[in-house]
Coordinates of C-alpha atoms and ligand atoms in Angstrom, one line a residue:
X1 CA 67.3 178.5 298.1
X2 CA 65.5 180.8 296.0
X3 CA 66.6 185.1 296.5
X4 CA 62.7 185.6 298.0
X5 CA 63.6 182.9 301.2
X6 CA 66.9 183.4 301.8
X7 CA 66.8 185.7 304.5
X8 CA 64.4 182.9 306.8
X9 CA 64.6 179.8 307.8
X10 CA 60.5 179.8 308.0
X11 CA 59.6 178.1 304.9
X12 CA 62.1 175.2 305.1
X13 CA 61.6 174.7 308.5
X14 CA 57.5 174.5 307.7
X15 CA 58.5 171.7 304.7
X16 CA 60.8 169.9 307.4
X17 CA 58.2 169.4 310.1
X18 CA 55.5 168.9 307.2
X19 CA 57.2 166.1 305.3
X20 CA 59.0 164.7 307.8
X21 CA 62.6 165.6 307.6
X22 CA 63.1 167.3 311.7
X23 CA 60.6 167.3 314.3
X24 CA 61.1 169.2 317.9
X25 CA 62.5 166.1 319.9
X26 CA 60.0 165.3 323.1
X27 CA 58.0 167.8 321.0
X28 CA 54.4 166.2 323.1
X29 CA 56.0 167.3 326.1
X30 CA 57.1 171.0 324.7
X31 CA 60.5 170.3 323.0
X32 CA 64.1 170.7 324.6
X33 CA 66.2 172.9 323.4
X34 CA 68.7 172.4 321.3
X35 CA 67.6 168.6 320.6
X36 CA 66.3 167.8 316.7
X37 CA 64.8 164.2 315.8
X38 CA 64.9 163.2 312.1
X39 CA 61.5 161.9 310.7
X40 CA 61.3 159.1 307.8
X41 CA 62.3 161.8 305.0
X42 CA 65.2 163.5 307.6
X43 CA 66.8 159.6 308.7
X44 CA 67.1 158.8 305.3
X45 CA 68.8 161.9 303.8
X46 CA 71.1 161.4 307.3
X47 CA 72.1 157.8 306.4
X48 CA 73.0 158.9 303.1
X49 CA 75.0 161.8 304.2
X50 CA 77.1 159.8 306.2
X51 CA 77.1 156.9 303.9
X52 CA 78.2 159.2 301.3
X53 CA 81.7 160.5 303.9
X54 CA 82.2 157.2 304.5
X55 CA 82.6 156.1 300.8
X56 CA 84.1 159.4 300.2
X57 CA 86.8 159.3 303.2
X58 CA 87.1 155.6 303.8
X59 CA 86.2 153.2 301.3
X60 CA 87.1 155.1 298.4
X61 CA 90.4 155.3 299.9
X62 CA 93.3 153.0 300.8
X63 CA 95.1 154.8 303.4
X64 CA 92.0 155.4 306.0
X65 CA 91.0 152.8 308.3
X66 CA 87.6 153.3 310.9
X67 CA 86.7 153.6 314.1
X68 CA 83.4 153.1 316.0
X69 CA 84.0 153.9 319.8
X70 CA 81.9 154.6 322.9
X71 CA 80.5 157.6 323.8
X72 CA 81.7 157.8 327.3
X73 CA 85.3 157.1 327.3
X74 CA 87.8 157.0 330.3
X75 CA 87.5 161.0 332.2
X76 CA 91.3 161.4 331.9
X77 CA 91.2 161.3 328.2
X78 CA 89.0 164.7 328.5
X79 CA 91.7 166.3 331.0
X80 CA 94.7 165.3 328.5
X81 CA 92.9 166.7 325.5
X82 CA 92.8 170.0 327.4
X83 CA 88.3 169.7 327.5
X84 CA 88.2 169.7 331.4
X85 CA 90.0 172.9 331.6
X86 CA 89.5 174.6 328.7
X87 CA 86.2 173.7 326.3
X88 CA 84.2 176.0 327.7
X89 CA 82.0 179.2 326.5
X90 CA 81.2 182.9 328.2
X91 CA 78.3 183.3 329.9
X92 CA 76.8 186.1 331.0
X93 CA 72.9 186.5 332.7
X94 CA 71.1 189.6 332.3
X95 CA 70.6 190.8 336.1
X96 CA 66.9 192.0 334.7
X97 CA 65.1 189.9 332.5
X98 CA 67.8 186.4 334.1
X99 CA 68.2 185.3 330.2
X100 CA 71.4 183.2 330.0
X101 CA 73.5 184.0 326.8
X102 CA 77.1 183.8 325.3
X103 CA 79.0 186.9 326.2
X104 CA 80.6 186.1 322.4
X105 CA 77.4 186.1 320.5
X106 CA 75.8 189.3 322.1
X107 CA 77.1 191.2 319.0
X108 CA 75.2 188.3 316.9
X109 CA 72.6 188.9 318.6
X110 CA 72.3 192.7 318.1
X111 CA 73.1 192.3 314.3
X112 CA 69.9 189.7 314.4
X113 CA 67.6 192.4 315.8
X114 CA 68.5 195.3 313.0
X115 CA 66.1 192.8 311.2
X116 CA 63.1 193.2 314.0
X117 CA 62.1 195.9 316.3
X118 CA 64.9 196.4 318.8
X119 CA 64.2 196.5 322.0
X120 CA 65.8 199.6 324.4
X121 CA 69.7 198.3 324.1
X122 CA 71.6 201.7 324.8
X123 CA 74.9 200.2 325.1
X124 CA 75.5 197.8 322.3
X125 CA 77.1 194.2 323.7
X126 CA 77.4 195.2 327.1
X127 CA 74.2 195.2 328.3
X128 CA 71.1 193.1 327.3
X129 CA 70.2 192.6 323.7
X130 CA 66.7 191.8 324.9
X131 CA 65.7 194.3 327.5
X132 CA 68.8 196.5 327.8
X133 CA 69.7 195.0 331.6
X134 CA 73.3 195.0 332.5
X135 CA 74.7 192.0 332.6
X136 CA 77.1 189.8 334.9
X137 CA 80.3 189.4 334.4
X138 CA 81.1 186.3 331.8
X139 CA 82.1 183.5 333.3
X140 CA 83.6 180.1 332.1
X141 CA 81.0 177.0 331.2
X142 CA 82.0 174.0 330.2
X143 CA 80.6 172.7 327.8
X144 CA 80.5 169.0 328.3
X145 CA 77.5 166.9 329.6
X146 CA 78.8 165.0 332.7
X147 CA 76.7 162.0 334.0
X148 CA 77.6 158.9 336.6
X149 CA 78.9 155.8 335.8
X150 CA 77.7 152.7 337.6
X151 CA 75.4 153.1 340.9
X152 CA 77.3 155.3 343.2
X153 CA 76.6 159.0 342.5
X154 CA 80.0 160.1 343.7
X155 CA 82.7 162.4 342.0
X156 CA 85.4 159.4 341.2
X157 CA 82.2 157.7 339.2
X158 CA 81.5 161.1 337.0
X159 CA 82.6 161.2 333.6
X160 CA 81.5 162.7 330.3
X161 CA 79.5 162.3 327.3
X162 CA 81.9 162.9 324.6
X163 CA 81.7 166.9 323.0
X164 CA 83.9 165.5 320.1
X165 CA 84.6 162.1 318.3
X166 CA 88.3 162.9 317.7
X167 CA 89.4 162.1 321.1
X168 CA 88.8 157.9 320.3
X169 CA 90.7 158.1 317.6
X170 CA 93.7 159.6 319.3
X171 CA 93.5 157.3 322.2
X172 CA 92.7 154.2 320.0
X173 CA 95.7 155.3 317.6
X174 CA 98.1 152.4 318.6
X175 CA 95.5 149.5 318.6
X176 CA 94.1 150.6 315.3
X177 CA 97.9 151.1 313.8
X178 CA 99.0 147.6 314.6
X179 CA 95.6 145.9 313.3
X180 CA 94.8 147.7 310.5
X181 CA 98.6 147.4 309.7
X182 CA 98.6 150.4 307.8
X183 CA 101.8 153.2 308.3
X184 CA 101.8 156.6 308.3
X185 CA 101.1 158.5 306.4
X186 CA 97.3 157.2 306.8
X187 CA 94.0 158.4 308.9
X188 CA 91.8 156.7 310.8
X189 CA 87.7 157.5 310.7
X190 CA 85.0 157.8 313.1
X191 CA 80.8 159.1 312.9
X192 CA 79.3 159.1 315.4
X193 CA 77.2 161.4 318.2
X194 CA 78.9 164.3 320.5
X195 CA 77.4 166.1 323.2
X196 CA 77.8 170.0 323.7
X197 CA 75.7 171.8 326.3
X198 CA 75.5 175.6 324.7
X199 CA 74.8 177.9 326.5
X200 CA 72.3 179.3 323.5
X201 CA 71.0 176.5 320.9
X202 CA 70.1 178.5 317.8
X203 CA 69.4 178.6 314.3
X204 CA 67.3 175.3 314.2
X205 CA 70.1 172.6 313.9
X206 CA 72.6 174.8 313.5
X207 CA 74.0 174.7 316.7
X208 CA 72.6 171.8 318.5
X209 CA 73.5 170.2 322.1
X210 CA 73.4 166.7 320.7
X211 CA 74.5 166.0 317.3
X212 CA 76.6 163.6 315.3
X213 CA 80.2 164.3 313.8
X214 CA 82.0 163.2 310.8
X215 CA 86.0 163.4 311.5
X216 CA 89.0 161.9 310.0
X217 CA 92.4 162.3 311.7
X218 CA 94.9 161.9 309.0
X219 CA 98.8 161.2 310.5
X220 CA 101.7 162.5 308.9
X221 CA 105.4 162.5 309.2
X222 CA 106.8 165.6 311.3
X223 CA 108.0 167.9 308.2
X224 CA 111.8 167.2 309.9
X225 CA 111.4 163.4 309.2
X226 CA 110.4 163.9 305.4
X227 CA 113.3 165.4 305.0
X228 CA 115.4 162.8 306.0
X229 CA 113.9 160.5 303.6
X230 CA 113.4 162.9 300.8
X231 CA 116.3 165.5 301.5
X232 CA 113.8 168.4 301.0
X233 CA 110.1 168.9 302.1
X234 CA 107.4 169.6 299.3
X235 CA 105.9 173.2 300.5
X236 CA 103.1 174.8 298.6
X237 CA 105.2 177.2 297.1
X238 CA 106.4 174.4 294.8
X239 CA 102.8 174.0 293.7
X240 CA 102.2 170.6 294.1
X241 CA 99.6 168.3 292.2
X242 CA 96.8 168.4 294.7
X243 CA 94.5 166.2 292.5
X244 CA 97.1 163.8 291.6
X245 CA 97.8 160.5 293.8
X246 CA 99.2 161.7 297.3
X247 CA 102.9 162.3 297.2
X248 CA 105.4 160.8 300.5
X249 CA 107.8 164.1 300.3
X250 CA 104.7 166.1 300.9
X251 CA 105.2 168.7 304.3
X252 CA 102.0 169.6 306.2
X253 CA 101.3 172.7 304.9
X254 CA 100.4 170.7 301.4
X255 CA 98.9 167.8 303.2
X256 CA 96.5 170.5 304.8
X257 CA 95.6 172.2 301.6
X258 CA 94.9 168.5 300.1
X259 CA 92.5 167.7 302.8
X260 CA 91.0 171.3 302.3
X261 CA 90.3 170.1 298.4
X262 CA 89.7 167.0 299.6
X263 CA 86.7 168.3 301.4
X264 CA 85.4 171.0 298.9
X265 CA 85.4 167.9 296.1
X266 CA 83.0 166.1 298.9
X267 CA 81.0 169.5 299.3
X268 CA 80.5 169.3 295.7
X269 CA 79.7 166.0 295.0
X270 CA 76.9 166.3 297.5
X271 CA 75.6 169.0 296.1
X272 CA 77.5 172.2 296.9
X273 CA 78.4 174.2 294.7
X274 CA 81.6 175.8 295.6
X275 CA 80.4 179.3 294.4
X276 CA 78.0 179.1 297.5
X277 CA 81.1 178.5 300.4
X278 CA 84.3 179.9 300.8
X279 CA 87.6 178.7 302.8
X280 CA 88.5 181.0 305.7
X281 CA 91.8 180.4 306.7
X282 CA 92.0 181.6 310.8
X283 CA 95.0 184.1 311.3
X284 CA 97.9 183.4 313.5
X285 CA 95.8 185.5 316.6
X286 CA 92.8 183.1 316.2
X287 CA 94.5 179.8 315.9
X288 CA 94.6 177.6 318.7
X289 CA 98.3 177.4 320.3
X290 CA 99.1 173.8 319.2
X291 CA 97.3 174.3 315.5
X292 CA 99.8 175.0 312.2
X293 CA 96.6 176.2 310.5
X294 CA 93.3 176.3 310.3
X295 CA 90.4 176.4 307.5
X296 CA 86.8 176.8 307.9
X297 CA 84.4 176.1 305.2
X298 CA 81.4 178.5 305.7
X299 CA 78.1 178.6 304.0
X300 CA 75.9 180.9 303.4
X301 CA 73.2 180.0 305.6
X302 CA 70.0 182.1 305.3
X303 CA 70.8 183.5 309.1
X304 CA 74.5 184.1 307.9
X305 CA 77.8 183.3 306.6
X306 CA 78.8 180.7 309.3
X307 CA 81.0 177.7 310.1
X308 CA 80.1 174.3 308.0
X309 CA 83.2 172.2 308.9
X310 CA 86.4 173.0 309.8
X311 CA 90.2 171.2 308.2
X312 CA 93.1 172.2 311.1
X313 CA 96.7 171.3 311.1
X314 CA 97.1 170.3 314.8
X315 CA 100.9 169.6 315.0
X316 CA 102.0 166.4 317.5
X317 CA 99.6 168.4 320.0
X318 CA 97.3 165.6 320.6
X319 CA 99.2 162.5 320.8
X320 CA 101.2 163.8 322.8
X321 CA 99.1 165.1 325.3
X322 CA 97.5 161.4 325.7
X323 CA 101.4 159.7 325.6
X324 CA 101.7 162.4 329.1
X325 CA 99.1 161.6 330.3
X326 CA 98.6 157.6 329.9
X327 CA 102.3 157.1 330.0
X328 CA 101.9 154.8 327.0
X329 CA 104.1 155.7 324.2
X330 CA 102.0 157.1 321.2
X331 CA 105.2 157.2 318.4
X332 CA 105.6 155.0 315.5
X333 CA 108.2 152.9 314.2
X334 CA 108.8 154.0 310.5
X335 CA 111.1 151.5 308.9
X336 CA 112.0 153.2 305.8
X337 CA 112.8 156.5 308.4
X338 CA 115.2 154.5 310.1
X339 CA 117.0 153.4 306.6
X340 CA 117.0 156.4 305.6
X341 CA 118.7 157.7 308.9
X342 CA 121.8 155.0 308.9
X343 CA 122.8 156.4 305.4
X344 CA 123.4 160.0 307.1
X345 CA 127.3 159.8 308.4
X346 CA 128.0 162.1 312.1
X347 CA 128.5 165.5 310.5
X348 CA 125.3 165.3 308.4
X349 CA 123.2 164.0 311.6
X350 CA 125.1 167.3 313.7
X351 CA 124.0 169.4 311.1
X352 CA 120.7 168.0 311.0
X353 CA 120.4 168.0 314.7
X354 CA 121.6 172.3 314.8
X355 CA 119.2 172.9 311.8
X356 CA 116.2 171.5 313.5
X357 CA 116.7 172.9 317.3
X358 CA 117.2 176.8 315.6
X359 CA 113.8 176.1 313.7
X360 CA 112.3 174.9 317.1
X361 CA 113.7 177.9 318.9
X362 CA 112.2 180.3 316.4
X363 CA 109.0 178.5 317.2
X364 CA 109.2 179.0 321.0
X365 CA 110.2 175.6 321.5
X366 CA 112.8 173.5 323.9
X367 CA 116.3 173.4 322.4
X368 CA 116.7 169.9 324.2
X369 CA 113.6 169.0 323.4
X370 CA 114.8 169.4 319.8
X371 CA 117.9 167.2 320.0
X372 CA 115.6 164.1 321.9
X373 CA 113.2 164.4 319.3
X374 CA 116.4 164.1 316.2
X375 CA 117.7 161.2 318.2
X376 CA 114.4 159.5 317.9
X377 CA 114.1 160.0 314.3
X378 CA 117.4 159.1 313.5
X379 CA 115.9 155.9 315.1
X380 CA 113.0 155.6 312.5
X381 CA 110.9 157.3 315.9
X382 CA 108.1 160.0 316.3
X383 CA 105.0 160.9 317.5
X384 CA 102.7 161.5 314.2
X385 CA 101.7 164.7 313.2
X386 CA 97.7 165.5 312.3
X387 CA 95.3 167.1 309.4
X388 CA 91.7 166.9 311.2
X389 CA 88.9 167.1 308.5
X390 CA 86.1 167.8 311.3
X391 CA 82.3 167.9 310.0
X392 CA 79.1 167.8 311.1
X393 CA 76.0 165.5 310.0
X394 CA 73.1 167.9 311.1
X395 CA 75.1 170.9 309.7
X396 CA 76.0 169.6 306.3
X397 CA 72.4 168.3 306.2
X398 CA 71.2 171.7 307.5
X399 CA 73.5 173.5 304.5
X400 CA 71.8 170.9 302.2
X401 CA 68.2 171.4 302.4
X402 CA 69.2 175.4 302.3
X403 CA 70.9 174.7 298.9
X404 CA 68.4 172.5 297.7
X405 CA 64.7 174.1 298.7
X406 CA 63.3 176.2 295.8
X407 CA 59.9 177.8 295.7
X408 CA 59.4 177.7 291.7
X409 CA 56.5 180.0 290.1
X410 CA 55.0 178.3 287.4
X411 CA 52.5 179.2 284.6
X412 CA 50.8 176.6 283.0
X413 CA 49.6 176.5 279.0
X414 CA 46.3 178.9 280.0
X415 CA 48.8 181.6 281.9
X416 CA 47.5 179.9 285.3
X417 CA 50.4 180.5 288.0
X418 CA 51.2 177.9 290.2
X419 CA 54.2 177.6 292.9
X420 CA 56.0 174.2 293.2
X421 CA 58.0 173.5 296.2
X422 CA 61.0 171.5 295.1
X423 CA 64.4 170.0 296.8
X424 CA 67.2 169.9 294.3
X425 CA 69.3 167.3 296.2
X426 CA 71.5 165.0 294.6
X427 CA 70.4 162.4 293.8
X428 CA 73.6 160.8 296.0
X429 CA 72.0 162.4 299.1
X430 CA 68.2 162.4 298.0
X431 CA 66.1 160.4 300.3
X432 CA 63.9 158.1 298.1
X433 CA 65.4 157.8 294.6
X434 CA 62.7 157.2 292.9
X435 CA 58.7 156.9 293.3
X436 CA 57.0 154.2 291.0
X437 CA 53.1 155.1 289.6
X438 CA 51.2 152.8 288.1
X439 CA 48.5 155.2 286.0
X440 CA 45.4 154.0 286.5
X441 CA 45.6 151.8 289.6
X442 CA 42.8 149.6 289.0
X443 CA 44.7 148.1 285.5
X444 CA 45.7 144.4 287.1
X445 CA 48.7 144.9 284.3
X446 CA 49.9 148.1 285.2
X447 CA 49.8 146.9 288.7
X448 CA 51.6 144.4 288.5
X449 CA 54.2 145.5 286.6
X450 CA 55.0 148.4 288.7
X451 CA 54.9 146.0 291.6
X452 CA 57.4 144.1 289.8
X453 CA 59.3 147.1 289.2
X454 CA 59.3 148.8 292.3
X455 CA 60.5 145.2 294.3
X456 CA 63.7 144.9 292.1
X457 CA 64.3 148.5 293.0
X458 CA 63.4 148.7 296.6
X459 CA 66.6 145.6 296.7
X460 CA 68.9 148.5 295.6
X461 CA 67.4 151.5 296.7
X462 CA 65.2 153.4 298.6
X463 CA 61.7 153.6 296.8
X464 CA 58.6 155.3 297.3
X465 CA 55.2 153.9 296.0
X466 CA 52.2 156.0 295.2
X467 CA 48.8 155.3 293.4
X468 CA 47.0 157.9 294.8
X469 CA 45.5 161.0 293.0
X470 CA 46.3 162.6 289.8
X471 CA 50.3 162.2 288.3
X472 CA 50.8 166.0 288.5
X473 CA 49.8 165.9 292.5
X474 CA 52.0 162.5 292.7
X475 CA 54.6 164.4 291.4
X476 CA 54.4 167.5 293.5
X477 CA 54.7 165.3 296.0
X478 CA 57.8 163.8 295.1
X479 CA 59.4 167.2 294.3
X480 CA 58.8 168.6 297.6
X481 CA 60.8 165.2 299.5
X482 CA 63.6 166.1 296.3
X483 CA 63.3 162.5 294.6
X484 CA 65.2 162.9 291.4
X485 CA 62.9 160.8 289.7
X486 CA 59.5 159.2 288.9
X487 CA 58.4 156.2 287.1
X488 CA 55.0 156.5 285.6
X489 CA 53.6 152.6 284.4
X490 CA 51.3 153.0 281.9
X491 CA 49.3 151.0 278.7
X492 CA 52.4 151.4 276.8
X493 CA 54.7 149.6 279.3
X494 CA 52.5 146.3 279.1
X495 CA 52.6 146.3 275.8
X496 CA 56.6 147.1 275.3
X497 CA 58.4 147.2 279.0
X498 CA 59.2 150.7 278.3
X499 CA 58.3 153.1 281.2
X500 CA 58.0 157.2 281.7
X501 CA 61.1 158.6 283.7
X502 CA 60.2 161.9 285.1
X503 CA 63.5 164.4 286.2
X504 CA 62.6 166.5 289.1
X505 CA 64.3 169.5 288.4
X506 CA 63.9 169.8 284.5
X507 CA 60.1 168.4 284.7
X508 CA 61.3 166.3 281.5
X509 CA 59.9 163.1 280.6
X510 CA 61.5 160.6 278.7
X511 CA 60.6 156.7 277.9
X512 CA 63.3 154.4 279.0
X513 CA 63.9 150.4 279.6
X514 CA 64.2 148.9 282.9
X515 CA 68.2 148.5 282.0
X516 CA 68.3 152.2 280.8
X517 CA 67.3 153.8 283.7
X518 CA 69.2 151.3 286.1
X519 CA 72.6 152.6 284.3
X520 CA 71.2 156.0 283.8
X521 CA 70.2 155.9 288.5
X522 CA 73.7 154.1 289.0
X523 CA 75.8 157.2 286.9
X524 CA 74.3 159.7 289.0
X525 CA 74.7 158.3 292.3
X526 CA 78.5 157.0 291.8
X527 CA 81.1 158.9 293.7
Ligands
GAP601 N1 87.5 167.7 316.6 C1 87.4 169.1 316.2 C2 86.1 169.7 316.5 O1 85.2 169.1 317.1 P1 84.6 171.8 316.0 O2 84.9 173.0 315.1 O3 84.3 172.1 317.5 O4 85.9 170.9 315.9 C3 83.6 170.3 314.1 O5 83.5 170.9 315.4 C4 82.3 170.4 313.4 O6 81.2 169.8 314.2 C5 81.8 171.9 313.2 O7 82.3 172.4 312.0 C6 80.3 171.6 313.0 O8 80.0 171.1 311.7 C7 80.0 170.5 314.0 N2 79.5 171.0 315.2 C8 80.2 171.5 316.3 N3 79.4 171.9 317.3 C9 78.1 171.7 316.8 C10 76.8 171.9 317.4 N4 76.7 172.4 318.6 N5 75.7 171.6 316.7 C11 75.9 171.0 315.5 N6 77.1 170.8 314.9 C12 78.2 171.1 315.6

């Protein structure tokens, strides 16, 4: 985004509603809040998003299998993943002017208003950032949508529209481990929508109450378990390869940092530019109890430096909590574990066995609970540990047309200025790939020809056609929906085949084959 737009969301937001990107949902009947619908320009730069994860994460890999599953699952797997009791936010009401807002973001909300005149806020986050009012005293809301299942509104029918994807994939682990016959260490997949009712919706899709995620959980050996089979744990102080082929006597801590580079290589290949995010790794007070580590990636929205996707280390936690809870066993057999194990005589396993319970003590953790857990491993058993790449669709796409939307001065040859509004997306991510213009659209040759052109692309693509006004308006057309390139049929192509290729962002033309620019299109949208 260019330095004159950065501090508003205004202009983009004007080009999204005008060319179709996001629209209010329900806007006829006055919008909801916190709800976005994607028009033609905004579904296809969505699909391509989350074709491009899935390539990235799934498909491009051999140790991640997917997941599609239901959005309302079975209540109980909300109470064992701790959502019931704990996913919910601070509210607070102002007593004065009744606006409902997160006790957390008040301070947000002040810093917003050093932009605008404030209004009378004597005592900073304790009283009302709009009218000064003292507020009530915050209160916990859970966050999840609840609804009724089947005809009888009664409280054994409720349940809950999910506020995370994650959840399936933990309590679909053992069906999706036997069929996809796959062994740890490997991760499992899933897009999809989640449902969060916040208390404040804001910063356009930012932070919206029905959205889709992108998360992988990855499973791992427990640390203890590698080093059975290895005899030592790789930690990142030995500096490991992280751009190398995965290693097996990899601990967590460097499987975390992989999935952290992991994700900054998809960033990038998407079209952010690492310069433009950093990694924040939470400190020990701010991670949550079961999590080993935490790392945001935050972008510098044009409201603020704020959370784009998050990588945690989250231990056993979660498995674990759904073995308790379903009473079905969530641990693996690990063959090579077990083989591993019988080669260790009586002292070594003792040894082993005193080793691990003084680590788990040090951690807070049950000295019995230690030896059970040796035992198991000893026979080739555990509970897998996780690295959660966690992402979200509207938010990436959000970050996206920040990075890409550019309002370019121009002078023409007579000194005439002139502003072109431009979307630098990849061309991986760019809705339409390319827009076909036959010149003069009444030439039966040129016509045709583009015709011809545009069908064998439209089989591999998606392709825009336009014959109407002058090529300069045709392309400022195309720049402001970011297609990364233009074919203009002219005289010249009837009588050789050759075509123009116009490149959004350098403006350059160049004359090209059919079978040049289908290698040149299929180089830049590789991953
Ligand atoms: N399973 C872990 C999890 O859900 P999270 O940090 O709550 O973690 C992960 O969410 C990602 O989902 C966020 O980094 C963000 O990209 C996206 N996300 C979360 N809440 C959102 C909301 N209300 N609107 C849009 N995206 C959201």
């Amino acid at each position: 985004m260019a330095e004159e737009n950065k501090s508003s969301l205004d202009p983009l937001a004007a080009l999204c509603k005008r060319r179709g990107f996001i629209y209010h949902s329900s806007e006829i009947y006055g919008g909801m809040p916190g709800f976005w619908d994607y028009g033609p320009l905004g579904c296809e730069l969505k699909q391509n998003v989350k074709q491009a994860w899935w390539q990235f994460t799934v498909r491009g890999r051999e140790d991640v299998a997917g997941l599609d599953a239901t959005i309302i699952m079975h209540p109980r797997i909300w109470k064992a993943s701790g959502h019931l009791d704990t996913f919910a936010d601070p509210m607070t009401m102002c007593k004065e002017c009744k606006k409902l807002m997160r006790a957390d973001q008040i301070a947000d909300i002040l810093a917003e208003q050093k932009k605008k005149p404030v209004p009378h806020n004597p005592e900073g986050t304790l009283s009302c950032p709009y009218c000064g009012g003292e507020m009530t005293e915050p209160k916990p809301f859970n966050l999840m949508f609840k609804t009724v299942v089947g005809p009888i509104d009664d409280p054994s029918n409720v349940a809950y529209l999910r506020p995370e994807t994650a959840q399936a994939i933990f309590a679909q682990f053992q069906n999706v481990t036997s069929t996809s016959r796959m062994a740890v260490p490997y991760g499992i997949a899933q897009m999809g929508k989640s449902f969060r009712n916040e208390v404040t919706p804001r910063n356009y899709t930012f932070r919206s109450r029905e959205f889709e995620q992108m998360e992988l959980e990855f499973f791992i050996r427990p640390d203890e378990a590698v080093e059975i089979l290895h005899g030592r744990v790789v930690t990142l102080a030995d500096n490991p390869d992280l751009n190398g082929p995965v290693q097996d006597d990899w601990g967590w801590e460097v499987w975390h940092k992989y999935w952290v580079e992991q994700r900054k290589k998809f960033l990038n290949a998407v079209g952010l530019p690492t310069e433009h995010f950093v990694e924040y790794w939470q400190k020990p007070d701010e991670l949550a109890h079961y999590a080993r580590a935490c790392v945001d990636i935050e972008y510098d929205f044009p409201f603020g430096r704020q959370e784009l996707e998050g990588i945690a280390a989250r231990s056993d936690f979660d498995l674990s909590q759904h073995q308790k809870w379903s009473g079905e066993s969530q641990m693996v057999f690990d063959d090579p574990l077990k083989q591993a194990a019988k080669k260790m005589d009586e002292n070594a396993k003792a040894a082993f066995i005193e080793k691990v319970q003084a680590d788990w003590v040090r951690r807070g953790k049950d000295v019995e609970a230690a030896r059970k857990f040796c035992l198991n491993l000893f026979d080739g058993k555990y509970i897998p540990h996780v690295i959660e790449p966690s992402a979200g669709v509207d938010r990436l796409m959000l970050a996206l047309l920040c990075e890409a939307y550019e309002e370019q001065k121009l002078v023409d040859e007579k000194g005439k200025e002139d502003i072109r509004t431009v979307l630098h997306f990849s061309p991986k991510v760019a809705p339409i790939k390319v827009a076909i213009f036959p010149l003069i659209k009444k030439d039966p040759d040129q016509d045709r020809i583009a015709r011809e052109i545009f069908t064998k692309l439209q089989k591999k693509v998606n392709v825009m056609w336009d014959v109407s006004g002058a090529i300069g308006r045709r392309y400022r057309r195309q720049d402001e929906a970011g297609t990364p390139w233009c074919i203009t049929i002219d005289a010249q192509t009837v009588a050789d085949g050759t075509f123009t290729v116009r490149e959004r962002d350098s403006m350059q033309q160049k004359r090209m084959t059919y079978p040049e620019f289908l290698a040149m299109m299929y180089d830049a949208l590789e991953f």
